PDB file of C-alpha atoms in Angstrom:
ATOM      1  CA  UNK A   1     -31.470  15.303  -2.835  1.00  0.00           C
ATOM      2  CA  UNK A   2     -30.265  18.346  -5.217  1.00  0.00           C
ATOM      3  CA  UNK A   3     -30.296  18.329  -8.909  1.00  0.00           C
ATOM      4  CA  UNK A   4     -26.916  20.304 -10.659  1.00  0.00           C
ATOM      5  CA  UNK A   5     -27.009  20.710 -13.641  1.00  0.00           C
ATOM      6  CA  UNK A   6     -26.197  17.650 -16.299  1.00  0.00           C
ATOM      7  CA  UNK A   7     -29.186  16.322 -14.573  1.00  0.00           C
ATOM      8  CA  UNK A   8     -27.649  13.990 -11.474  1.00  0.00           C
ATOM      9  CA  UNK A   9     -28.010  13.365  -8.390  1.00  0.00           C
ATOM     10  CA  UNK A  10     -26.233  14.867  -5.794  1.00  0.00           C
ATOM     11  CA  UNK A  11     -26.147  12.765  -2.719  1.00  0.00           C
ATOM     12  CA  UNK A  12     -25.758  13.850   0.540  1.00  0.00           C
ATOM     13  CA  UNK A  13     -24.367  11.826   2.910  1.00  0.00           C
ATOM     14  CA  UNK A  14     -24.930  13.262   6.468  1.00  0.00           C
ATOM     15  CA  UNK A  15     -28.584  12.661   4.888  1.00  0.00           C
ATOM     16  CA  UNK A  16     -27.445   8.651   4.132  1.00  0.00           C
ATOM     17  CA  UNK A  17     -25.535   8.750   7.717  1.00  0.00           C
ATOM     18  CA  UNK A  18     -29.044   9.796   9.424  1.00  0.00           C
ATOM     19  CA  UNK A  19     -30.986   7.495   8.115  1.00  0.00           C
ATOM     20  CA  UNK A  20     -28.638   4.268   8.872  1.00  0.00           C
ATOM     21  CA  UNK A  21     -28.354   4.908  11.407  1.00  0.00           C
ATOM     22  CA  UNK A  22     -32.150   5.128  12.761  1.00  0.00           C
ATOM     23  CA  UNK A  23     -32.857   2.351  10.439  1.00  0.00           C
ATOM     24  CA  UNK A  24     -30.930   0.611  12.735  1.00  0.00           C
ATOM     25  CA  UNK A  25     -31.106   0.916  15.856  1.00  0.00           C
ATOM     26  CA  UNK A  26     -34.872   0.222  14.421  1.00  0.00           C
ATOM     27  CA  UNK A  27     -33.680  -3.449  12.834  1.00  0.00           C
ATOM     28  CA  UNK A  28     -31.970  -3.773  16.222  1.00  0.00           C
ATOM     29  CA  UNK A  29     -34.657  -3.315  18.529  1.00  0.00           C
ATOM     30  CA  UNK A  30     -36.693  -5.567  16.073  1.00  0.00           C
ATOM     31  CA  UNK A  31     -34.158  -8.711  17.255  1.00  0.00           C
ATOM     32  CA  UNK A  32     -34.988 -11.370  20.017  1.00  0.00           C
ATOM     33  CA  UNK A  33     -32.918 -12.087  22.271  1.00  0.00           C
ATOM     34  CA  UNK A  34     -31.358 -15.562  22.375  1.00  0.00           C
ATOM     35  CA  UNK A  35     -28.731 -17.236  22.668  1.00  0.00           C
ATOM     36  CA  UNK A  36     -26.729 -16.650  19.642  1.00  0.00           C
ATOM     37  CA  UNK A  37     -27.887 -13.166  19.668  1.00  0.00           C
ATOM     38  CA  UNK A  38     -27.482 -11.452  23.016  1.00  0.00           C
ATOM     39  CA  UNK A  39     -27.668  -8.461  24.027  1.00  0.00           C
ATOM     40  CA  UNK A  40     -24.164  -7.410  24.486  1.00  0.00           C
ATOM     41  CA  UNK A  41     -23.666  -8.135  20.417  1.00  0.00           C
ATOM     42  CA  UNK A  42     -26.564  -5.942  19.846  1.00  0.00           C
ATOM     43  CA  UNK A  43     -25.039  -2.681  22.102  1.00  0.00           C
ATOM     44  CA  UNK A  44     -21.454  -3.427  20.377  1.00  0.00           C
ATOM     45  CA  UNK A  45     -23.905  -2.557  16.753  1.00  0.00           C
ATOM     46  CA  UNK A  46     -25.105   0.646  17.924  1.00  0.00           C
ATOM     47  CA  UNK A  47     -21.696   1.051  19.837  1.00  0.00           C
ATOM     48  CA  UNK A  48     -20.478   1.249  15.964  1.00  0.00           C
ATOM     49  CA  UNK A  49     -23.203   3.219  14.805  1.00  0.00           C
ATOM     50  CA  UNK A  50     -21.066   6.848  16.754  1.00  0.00           C
ATOM     51  CA  UNK A  51     -18.659   5.103  14.648  1.00  0.00           C
ATOM     52  CA  UNK A  52     -19.392   5.932  11.413  1.00  0.00           C
ATOM     53  CA  UNK A  53     -21.136   9.367  12.311  1.00  0.00           C
ATOM     54  CA  UNK A  54     -17.890  10.314  14.049  1.00  0.00           C
ATOM     55  CA  UNK A  55     -15.413   8.539  11.516  1.00  0.00           C
ATOM     56  CA  UNK A  56     -17.939  10.958   9.493  1.00  0.00           C
ATOM     57  CA  UNK A  57     -17.806  14.297  10.740  1.00  0.00           C
ATOM     58  CA  UNK A  58     -14.051  14.052  11.053  1.00  0.00           C
ATOM     59  CA  UNK A  59     -13.817  13.085   7.474  1.00  0.00           C
ATOM     60  CA  UNK A  60     -15.629  15.956   6.850  1.00  0.00           C
ATOM     61  CA  UNK A  61     -13.443  18.663   8.564  1.00  0.00           C
ATOM     62  CA  UNK A  62     -10.876  17.896   6.266  1.00  0.00           C
ATOM     63  CA  UNK A  63     -12.147  18.730   3.388  1.00  0.00           C
ATOM     64  CA  UNK A  64     -13.348  21.875   4.206  1.00  0.00           C
ATOM     65  CA  UNK A  65      -9.364  22.686   6.363  1.00  0.00           C
ATOM     66  CA  UNK A  66      -7.884  21.470   2.737  1.00  0.00           C
ATOM     67  CA  UNK A  67     -10.292  24.017   0.384  1.00  0.00           C
ATOM     68  CA  UNK A  68      -8.947  26.806   2.999  1.00  0.00           C
TER      69      UNK A  68
END
């Protein structure tokens, strides 16, 4: 995070996205597999994390193009 003049912090969304992905992956590793929580559900969660990162990159690129 970086400080700006009016003392508010600017969040680095890329860093937060990375930390979120890392934390969820660690959480999924701690799950015990059963009938309710099976392997397929864990795979779906991990696959959706890739979507979060891809959506961030796409939005970020669109903003860069709009600025130019």
